[in-house]
Tab-separated table of C-alpha atoms and ligand atoms in Angstrom:
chain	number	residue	atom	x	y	z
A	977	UNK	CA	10.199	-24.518	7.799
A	978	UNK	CA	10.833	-27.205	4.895
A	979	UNK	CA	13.798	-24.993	3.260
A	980	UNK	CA	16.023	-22.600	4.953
A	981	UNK	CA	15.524	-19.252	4.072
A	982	UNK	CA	18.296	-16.446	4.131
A	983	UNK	CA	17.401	-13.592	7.496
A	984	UNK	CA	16.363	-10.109	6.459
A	985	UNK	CA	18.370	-7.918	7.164
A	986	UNK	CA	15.987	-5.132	7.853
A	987	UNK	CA	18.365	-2.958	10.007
A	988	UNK	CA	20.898	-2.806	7.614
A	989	UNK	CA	18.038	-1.893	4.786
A	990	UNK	CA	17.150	1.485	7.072
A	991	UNK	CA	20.548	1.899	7.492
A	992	UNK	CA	21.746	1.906	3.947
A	993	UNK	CA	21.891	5.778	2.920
A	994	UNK	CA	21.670	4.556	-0.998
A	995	UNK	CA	18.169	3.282	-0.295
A	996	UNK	CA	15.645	6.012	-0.267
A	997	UNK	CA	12.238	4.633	-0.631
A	998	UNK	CA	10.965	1.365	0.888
A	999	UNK	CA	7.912	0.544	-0.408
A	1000	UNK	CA	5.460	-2.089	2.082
A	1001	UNK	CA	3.213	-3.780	-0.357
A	1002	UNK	CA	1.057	-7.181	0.454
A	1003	UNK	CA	-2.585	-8.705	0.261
A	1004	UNK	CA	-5.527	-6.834	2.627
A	1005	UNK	CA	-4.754	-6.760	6.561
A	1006	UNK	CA	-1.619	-8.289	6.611
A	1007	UNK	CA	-0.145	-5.308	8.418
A	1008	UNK	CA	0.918	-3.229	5.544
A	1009	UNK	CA	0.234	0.525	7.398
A	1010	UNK	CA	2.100	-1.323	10.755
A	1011	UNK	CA	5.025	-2.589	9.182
A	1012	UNK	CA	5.381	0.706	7.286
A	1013	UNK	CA	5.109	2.964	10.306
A	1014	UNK	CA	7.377	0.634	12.539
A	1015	UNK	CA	10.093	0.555	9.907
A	1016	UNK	CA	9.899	4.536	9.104
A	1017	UNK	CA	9.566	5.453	13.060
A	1018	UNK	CA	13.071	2.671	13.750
A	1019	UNK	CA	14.773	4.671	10.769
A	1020	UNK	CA	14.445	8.038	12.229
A	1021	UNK	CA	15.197	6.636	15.776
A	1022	UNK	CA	17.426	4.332	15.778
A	1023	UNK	CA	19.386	4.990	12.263
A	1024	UNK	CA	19.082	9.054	13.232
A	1025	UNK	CA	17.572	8.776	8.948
A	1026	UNK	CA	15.060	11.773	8.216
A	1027	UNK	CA	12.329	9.656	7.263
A	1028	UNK	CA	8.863	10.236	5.718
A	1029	UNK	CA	5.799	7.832	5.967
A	1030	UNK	CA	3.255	8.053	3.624
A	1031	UNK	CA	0.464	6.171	4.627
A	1032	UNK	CA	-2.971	4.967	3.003
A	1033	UNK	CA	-6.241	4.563	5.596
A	1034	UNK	CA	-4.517	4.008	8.816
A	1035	UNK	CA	-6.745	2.625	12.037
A	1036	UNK	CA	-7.798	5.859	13.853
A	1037	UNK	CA	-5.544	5.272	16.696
A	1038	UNK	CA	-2.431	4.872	14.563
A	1039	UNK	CA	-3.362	7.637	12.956
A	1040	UNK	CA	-3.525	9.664	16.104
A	1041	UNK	CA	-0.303	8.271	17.628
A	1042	UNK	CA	1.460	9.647	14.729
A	1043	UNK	CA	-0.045	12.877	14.979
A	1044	UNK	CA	-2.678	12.599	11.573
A	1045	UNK	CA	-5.949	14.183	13.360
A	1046	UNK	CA	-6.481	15.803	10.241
A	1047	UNK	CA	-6.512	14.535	6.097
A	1048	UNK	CA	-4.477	17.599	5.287
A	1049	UNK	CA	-2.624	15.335	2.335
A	1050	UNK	CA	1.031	17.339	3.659
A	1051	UNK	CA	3.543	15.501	6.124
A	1052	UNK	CA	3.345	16.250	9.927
A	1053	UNK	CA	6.689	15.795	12.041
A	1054	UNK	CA	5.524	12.891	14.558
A	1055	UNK	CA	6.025	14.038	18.423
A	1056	UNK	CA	7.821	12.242	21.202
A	1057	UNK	CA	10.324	10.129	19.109
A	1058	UNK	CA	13.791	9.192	21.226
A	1059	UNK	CA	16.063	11.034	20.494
A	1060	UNK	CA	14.452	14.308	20.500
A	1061	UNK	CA	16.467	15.075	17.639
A	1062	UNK	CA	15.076	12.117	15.318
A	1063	UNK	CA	12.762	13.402	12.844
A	1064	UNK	CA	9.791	11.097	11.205
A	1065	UNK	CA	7.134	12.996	9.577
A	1066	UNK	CA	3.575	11.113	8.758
A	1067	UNK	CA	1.123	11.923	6.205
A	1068	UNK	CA	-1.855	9.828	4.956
A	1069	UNK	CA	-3.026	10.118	1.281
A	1070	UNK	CA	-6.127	11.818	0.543
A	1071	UNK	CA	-6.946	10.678	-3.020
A	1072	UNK	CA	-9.492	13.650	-4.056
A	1073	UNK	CA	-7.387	16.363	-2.843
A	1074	UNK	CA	-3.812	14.706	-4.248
A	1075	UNK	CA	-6.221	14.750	-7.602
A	1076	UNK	CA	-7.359	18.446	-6.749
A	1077	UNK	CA	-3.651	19.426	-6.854
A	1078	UNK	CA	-2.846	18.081	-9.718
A	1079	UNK	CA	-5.540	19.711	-11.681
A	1080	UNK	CA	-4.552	23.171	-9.919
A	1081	UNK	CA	-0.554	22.300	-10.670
A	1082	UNK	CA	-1.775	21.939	-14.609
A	1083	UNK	CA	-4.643	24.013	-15.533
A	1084	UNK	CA	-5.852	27.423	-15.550
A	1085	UNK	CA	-7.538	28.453	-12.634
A	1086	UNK	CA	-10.863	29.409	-14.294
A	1087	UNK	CA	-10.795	25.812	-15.978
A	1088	UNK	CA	-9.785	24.252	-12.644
A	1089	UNK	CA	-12.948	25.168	-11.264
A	1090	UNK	CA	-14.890	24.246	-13.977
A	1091	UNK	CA	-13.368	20.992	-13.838
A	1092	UNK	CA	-13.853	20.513	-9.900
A	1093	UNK	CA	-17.624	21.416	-10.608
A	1094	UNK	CA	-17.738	18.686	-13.249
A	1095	UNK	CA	-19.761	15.374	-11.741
A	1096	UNK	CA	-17.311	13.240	-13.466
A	1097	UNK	CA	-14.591	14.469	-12.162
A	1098	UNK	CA	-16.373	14.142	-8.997
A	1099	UNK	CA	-16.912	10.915	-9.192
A	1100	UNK	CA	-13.596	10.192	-10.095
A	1101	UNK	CA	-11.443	11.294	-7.828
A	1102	UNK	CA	-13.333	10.134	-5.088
A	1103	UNK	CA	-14.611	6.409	-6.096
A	1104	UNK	CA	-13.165	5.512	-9.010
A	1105	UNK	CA	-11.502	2.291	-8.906
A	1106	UNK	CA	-7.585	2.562	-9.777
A	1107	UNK	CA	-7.882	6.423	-8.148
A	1108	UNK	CA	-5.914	5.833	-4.971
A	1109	UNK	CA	-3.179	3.822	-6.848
A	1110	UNK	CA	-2.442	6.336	-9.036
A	1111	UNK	CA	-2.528	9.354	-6.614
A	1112	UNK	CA	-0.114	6.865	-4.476
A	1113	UNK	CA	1.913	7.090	-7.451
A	1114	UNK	CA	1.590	10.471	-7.860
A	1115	UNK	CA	2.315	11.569	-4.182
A	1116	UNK	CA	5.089	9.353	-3.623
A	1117	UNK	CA	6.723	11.097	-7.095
A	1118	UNK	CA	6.297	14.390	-5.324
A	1119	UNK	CA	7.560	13.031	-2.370
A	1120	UNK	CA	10.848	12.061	-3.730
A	1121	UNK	CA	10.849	14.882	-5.951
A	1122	UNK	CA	11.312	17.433	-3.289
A	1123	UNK	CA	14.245	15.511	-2.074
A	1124	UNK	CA	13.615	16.734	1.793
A	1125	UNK	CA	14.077	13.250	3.251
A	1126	UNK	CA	16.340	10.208	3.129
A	1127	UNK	CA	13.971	7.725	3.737
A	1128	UNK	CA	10.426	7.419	1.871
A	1129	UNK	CA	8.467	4.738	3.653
A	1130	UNK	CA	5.411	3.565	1.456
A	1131	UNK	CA	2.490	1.948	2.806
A	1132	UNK	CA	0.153	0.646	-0.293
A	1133	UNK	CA	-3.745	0.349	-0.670
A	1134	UNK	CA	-5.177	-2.736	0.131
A	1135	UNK	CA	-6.664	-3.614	-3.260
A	1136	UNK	CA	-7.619	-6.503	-4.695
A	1137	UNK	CA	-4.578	-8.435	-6.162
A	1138	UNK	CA	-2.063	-5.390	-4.794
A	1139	UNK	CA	1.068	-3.940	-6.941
A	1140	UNK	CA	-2.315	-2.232	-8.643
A	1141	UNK	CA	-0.431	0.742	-8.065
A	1142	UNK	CA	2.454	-0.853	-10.378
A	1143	UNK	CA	0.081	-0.605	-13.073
A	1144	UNK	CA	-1.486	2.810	-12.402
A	1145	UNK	CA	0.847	4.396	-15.344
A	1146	UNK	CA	0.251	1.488	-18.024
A	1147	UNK	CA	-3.416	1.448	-17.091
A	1148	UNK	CA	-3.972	5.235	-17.642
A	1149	UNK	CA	-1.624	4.899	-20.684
A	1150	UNK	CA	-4.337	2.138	-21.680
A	1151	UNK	CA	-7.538	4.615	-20.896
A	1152	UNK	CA	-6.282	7.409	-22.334
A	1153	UNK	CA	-4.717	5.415	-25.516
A	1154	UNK	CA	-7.828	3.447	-25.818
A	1155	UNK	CA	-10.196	3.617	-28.523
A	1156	UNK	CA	-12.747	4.184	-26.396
A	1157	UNK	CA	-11.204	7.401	-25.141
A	1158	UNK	CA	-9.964	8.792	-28.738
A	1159	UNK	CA	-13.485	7.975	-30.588
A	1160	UNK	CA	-15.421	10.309	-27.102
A	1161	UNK	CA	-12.500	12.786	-27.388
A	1162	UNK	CA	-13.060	13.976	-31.063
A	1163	UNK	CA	-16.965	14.579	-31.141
A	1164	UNK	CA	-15.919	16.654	-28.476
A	1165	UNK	CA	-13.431	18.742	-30.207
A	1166	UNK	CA	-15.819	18.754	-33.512
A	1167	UNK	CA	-18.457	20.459	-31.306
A	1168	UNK	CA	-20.390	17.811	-29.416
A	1169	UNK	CA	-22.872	17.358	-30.897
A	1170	UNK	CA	-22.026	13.448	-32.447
A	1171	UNK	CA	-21.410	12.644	-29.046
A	1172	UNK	CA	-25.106	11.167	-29.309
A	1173	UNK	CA	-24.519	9.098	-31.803
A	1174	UNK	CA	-21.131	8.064	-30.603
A	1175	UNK	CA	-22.223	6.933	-27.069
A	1176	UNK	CA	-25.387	5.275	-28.439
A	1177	UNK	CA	-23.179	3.468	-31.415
A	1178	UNK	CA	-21.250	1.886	-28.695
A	1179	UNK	CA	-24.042	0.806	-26.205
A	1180	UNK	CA	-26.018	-0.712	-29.144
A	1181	UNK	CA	-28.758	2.082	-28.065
A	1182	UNK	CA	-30.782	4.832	-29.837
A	1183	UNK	CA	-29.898	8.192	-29.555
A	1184	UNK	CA	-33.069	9.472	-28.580
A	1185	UNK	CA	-32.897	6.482	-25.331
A	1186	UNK	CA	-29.158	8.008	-24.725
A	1187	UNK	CA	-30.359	11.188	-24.344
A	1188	UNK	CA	-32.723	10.313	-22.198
A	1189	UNK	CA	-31.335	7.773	-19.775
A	1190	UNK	CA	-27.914	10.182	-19.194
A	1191	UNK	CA	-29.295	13.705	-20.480
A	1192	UNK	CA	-27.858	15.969	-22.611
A	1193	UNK	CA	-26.222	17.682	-19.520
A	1194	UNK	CA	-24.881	14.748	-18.536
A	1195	UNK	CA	-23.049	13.871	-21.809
A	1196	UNK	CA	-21.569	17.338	-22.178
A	1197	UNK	CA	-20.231	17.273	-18.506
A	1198	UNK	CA	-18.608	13.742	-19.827
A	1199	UNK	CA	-17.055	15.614	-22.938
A	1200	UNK	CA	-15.853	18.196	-21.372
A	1201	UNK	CA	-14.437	16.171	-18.398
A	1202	UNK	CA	-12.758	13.936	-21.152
A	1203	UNK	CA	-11.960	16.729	-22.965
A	1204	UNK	CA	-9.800	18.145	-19.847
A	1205	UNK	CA	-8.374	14.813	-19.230
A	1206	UNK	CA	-6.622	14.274	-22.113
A	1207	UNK	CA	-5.283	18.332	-21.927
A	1208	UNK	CA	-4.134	17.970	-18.677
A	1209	UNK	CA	-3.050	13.742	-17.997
A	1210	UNK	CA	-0.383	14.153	-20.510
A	1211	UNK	CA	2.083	15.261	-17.704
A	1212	UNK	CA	0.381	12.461	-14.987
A	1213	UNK	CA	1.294	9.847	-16.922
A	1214	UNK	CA	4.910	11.116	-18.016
A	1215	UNK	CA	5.313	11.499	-13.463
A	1216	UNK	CA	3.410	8.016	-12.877
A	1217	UNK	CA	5.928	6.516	-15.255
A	1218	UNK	CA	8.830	8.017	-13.946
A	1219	UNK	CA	7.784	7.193	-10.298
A	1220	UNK	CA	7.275	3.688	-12.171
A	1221	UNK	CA	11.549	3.964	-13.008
A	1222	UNK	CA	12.453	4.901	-9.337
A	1223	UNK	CA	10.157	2.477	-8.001
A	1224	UNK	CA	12.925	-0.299	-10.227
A	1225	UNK	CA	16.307	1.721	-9.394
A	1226	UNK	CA	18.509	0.203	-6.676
A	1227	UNK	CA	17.561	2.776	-4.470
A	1228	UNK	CA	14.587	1.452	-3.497
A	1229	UNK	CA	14.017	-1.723	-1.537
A	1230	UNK	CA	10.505	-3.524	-1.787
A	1231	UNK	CA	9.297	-5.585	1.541
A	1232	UNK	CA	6.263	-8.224	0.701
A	1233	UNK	CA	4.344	-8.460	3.884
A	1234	UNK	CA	2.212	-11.246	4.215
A	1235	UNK	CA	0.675	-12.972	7.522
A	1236	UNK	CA	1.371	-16.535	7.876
A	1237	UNK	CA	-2.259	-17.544	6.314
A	1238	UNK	CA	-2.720	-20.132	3.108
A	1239	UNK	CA	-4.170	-16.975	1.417
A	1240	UNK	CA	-1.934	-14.099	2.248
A	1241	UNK	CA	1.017	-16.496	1.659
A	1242	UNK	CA	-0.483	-17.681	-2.087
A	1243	UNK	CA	-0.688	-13.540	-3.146
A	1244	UNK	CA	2.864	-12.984	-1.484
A	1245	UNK	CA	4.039	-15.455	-4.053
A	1246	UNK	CA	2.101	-13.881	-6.848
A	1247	UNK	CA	3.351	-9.980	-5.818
A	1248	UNK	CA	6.914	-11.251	-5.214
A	1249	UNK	CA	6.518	-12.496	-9.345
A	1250	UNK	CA	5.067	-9.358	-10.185
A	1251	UNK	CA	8.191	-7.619	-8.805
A	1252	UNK	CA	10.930	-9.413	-10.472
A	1253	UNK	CA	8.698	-9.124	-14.084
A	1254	UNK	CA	8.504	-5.990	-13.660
A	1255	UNK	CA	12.295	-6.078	-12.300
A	1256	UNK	CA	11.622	-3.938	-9.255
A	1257	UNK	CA	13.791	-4.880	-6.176
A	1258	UNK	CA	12.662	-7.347	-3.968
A	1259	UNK	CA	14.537	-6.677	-0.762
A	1260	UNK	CA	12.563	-9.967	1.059
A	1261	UNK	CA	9.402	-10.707	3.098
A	1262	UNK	CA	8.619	-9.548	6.081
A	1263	UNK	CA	5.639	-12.844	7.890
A	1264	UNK	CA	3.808	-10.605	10.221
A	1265	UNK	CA	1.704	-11.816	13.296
A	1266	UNK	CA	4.181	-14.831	13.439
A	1267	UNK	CA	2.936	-17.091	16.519
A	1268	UNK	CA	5.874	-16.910	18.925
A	1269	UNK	CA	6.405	-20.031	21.040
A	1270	UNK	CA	8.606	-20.058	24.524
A	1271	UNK	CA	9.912	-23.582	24.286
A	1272	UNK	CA	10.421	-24.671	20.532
A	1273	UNK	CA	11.896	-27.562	21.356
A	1274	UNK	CA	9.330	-28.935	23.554
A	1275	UNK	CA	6.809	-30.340	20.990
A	1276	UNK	CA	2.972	-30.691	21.027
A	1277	UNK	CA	3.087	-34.323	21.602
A	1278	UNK	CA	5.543	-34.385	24.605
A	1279	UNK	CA	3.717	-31.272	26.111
A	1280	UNK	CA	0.429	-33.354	26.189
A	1281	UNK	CA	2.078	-36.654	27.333
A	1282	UNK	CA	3.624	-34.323	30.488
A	1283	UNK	CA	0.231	-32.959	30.609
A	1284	UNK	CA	-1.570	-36.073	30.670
A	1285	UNK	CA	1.068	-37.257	33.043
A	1286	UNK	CA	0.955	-34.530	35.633
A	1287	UNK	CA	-2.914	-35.167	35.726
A	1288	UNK	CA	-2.197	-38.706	36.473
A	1289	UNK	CA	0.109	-37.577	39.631
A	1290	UNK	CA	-2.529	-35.439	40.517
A	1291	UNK	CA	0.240	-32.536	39.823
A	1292	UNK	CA	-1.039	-28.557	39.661
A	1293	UNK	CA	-3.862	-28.265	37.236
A	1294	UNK	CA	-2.416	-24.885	36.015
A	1295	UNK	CA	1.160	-26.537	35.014
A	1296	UNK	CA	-1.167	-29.111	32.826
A	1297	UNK	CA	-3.023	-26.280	31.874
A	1298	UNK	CA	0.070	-24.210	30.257
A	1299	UNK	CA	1.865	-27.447	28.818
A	1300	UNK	CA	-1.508	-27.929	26.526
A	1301	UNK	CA	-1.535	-24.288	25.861
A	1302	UNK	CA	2.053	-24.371	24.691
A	1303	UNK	CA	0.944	-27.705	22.799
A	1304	UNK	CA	-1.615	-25.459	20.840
A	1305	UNK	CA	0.507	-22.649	20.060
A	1306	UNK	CA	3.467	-25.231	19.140
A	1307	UNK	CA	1.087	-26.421	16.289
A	1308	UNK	CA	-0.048	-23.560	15.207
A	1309	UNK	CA	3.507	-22.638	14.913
A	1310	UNK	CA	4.640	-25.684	12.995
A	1311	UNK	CA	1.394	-25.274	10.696
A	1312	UNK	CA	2.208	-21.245	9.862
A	1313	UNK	CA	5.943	-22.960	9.353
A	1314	UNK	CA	4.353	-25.223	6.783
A	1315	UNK	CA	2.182	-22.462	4.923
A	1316	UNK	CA	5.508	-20.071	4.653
A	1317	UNK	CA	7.285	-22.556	3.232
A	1318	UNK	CA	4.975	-22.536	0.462
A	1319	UNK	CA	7.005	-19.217	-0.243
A	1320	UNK	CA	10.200	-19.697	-0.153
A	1321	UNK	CA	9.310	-23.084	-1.927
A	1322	UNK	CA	8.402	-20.815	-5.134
A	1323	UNK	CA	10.985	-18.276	-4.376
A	1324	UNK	CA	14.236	-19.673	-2.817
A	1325	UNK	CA	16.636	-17.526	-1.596
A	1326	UNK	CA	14.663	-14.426	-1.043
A	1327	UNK	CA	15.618	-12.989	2.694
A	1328	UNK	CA	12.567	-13.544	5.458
A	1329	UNK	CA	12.191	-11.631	8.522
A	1330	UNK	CA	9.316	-12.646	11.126
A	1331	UNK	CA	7.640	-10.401	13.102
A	1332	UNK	CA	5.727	-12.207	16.105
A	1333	UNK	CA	2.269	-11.597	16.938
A	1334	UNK	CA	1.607	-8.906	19.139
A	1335	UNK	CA	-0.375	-9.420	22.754
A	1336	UNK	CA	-3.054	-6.679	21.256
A	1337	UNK	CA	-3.341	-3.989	18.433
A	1338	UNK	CA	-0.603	-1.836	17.103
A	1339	UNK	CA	-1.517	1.607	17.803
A	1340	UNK	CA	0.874	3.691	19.467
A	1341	UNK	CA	4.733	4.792	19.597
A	1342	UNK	CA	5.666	1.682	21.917
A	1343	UNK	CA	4.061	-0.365	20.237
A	1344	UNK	CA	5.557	0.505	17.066
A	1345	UNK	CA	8.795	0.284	18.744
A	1346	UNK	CA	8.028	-3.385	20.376
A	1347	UNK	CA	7.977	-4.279	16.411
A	1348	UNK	CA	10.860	-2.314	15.280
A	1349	UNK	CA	12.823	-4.344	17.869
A	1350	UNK	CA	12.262	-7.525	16.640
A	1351	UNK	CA	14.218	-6.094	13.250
A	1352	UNK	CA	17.670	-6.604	15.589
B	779	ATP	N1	2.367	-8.170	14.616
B	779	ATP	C1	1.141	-7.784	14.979
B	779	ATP	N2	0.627	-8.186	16.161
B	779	ATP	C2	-0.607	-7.812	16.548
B	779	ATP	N3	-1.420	-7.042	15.819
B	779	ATP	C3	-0.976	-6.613	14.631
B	779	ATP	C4	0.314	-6.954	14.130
B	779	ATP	N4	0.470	-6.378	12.920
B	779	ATP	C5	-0.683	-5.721	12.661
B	779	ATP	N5	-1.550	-5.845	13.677
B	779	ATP	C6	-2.916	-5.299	13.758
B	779	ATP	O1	-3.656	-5.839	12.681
B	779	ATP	C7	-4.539	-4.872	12.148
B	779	ATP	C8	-4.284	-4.734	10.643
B	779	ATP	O2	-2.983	-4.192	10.462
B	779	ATP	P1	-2.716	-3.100	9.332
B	779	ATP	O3	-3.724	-2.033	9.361
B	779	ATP	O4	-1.282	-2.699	9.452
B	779	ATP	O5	-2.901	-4.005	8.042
B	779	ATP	P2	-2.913	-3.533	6.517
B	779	ATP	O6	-2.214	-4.579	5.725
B	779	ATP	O7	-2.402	-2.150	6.398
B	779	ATP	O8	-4.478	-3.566	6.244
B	779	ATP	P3	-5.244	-2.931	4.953
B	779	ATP	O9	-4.947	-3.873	3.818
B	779	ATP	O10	-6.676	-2.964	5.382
B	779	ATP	O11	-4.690	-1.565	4.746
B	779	ATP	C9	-4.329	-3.612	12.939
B	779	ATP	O12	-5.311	-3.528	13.921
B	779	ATP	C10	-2.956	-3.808	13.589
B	779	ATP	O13	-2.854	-3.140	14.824
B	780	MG	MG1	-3.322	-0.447	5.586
């Protein structure tokens, strides 16, 4: 590594009773949902913290290892944690049916239905794009809210450029600001009927094509779904930008993870600007899958000469064998080196913890553990 960068302290993080959310974001398949579960299961063990994952689409076998056999959207206590008296509870976020609640938490029950029945919202709460940031938003807010846990653990979505969940609250402040939104909304409350005209107007179409390419069912189902956003998002956007607050109070602790890759490293740098614009906490980064080598100061070079060497003296072919292995892994190990220094090249000073590649997958309580004790 080209510049030394401070250790994180990732112990003293879980052990810290003024932090209460830590919040795992980073680019797709670094090992968001792992780091997250390892860090929330060492809390409740090891720190004795009551501590609450939320996760977002864990593999199936993480999933079951923490007890999720079922999207039920509610935490479950995890089983067969050391001490028997630690408590971690899991939960992974089902986007349609955090939406579902909301809706029931702010309308009517006649007009919840009538909303649930509505295609849009169909379509929106289970495929629209921005949905699962938001109802991340939203969940963690009720997570905190109910103030049954010291620790929040939050995995993120894997979206595109990630800290999409950061903008969740300006973007719905955007949609439901927008122009767009206001000039569908009042045909709507005038009676519908200039709907037509208003959709055509601003797809350069005819009314008469309007009609018929989306229907006249279809474009009162959209009025009326817009109709019942604007009625009832009021009070999801005041939550999503409160969540927005805690998310920058000192009480949370943000951990970019990011896999010792040109790519993963280049959006680490980008997320770990995000944060300090939008001046939420950035507690360090945590390089997962970090190639672990058993002699780092026998270099690639000398490892082949004593490989070429033992060949020569007609030596064991399997001692050869494992000094060109360890040659391979000691250049991967200086190349990952090179690519993380790339981050602490734009952001000096910001703490680094590695966590070394595992032998196989992550998917049970050991194996969460083998992580966790690589934090000590
Ligand atoms: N240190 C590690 N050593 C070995 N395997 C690992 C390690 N960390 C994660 N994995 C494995 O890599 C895979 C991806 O990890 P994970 O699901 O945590 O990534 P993610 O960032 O949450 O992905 P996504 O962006 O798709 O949500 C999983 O199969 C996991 O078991
Ligand atoms: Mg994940």
């Amino acid at each position: 590594m080209n510049a030394a960068a401070p250790d994180l302290d990732v112990d003293e993080i879980l052990a810290d009773r003024a932090i209460r959310i830590v919040v795992c974001c980073g680019s797709g398949g670094v090992g968001k949902t792992t780091t997250a579960a390892a860090l929330a299961l060492r809390a409740a063990e090891e720190h004795g913290r009551r501590t609450v994952v939320l996760t977002i689409d864990p593999a199936r076998r993480l999933a079951q290892a923490l007890g999720l056999t079922e999207l039920d959207n509610t935490p479950r206590q995890v089983k067969g944690l050391q001490p028997d008296s630690a408590e971690l509870h899991a939960m992974m976020l089902d986007m349609k049916r955090t939406f579902d609640e909301v809706v029931l938490a702010h309308t009517e029950p006649k007009k919840a239905e009538e909303i649930f029945a509505n295609p849009f919202y169909q379509a929106m709460s289970s495929t629209f794009s921005g949905t699962q940031e938001y109802m991340a938003m939203e969940k963690l807010g009720q997570l905190r809210a109910r103030d049954e846990w010291d620790l929040i653990v939050v995995d993120t979505p894997p979206s595109r450029s990630a800290l999409d969940f950061l903008d969740a609250p300006a973007r719905l402040s955007r949609f439901l600001d927008g122009k767009m939104l206001r000039l569908l909304l009042a045909p709507a409350r005038a009676g519908g009927r200039s709907v037509f005209n208003l959709v055509s107007a601003s797809f350069g179409l005819f009314s008469r094509t309007v009609t018929k390419i989306l229907g006249a069912q279809l474009l009162s189902d959209l009025s009326g779904f817009v109709g019942a956003l604007d009625s009832m998002f009021g009070g999801f956007r005041e939550r999503a930008e409160q969540t927005y607050r805690v998310l920058q109070a000192p009480e949370t602790a943000f951990l970019v993870v990011a896999a010792p890759e040109p790519d993963a490293v280049r959006e680490a740098v980008y997320f770990a600007g995000r944060l300090a614009a939008d001046r939420m906490p950035l507690a360090g980064l945590v390089l997962n899958r970090v190639v672990p080598v058993a002699a780092p100061r026998l270099s690639a070079d000398d490892a082949r000469a004593a490989a070429a060497r033992l060949d020569e003296m007609g030596g064991h072919p399997s001692t050869a064998d494992v000094l060109r292995v360890h040659a391979e892994l000691a250049e991967l190990h200086d190349r990952q080196a090179e690519v993380a220094g790339r981050f602490l090249h734009a952001h000096p000073g910001v703490p680094v913890v590695r966590i070394p590649a595992q032998p196989a997958d992550v998917h049970d309580l050991d194996g969460l553990r083998a992580i966790g004790s690589t934090f000590e």
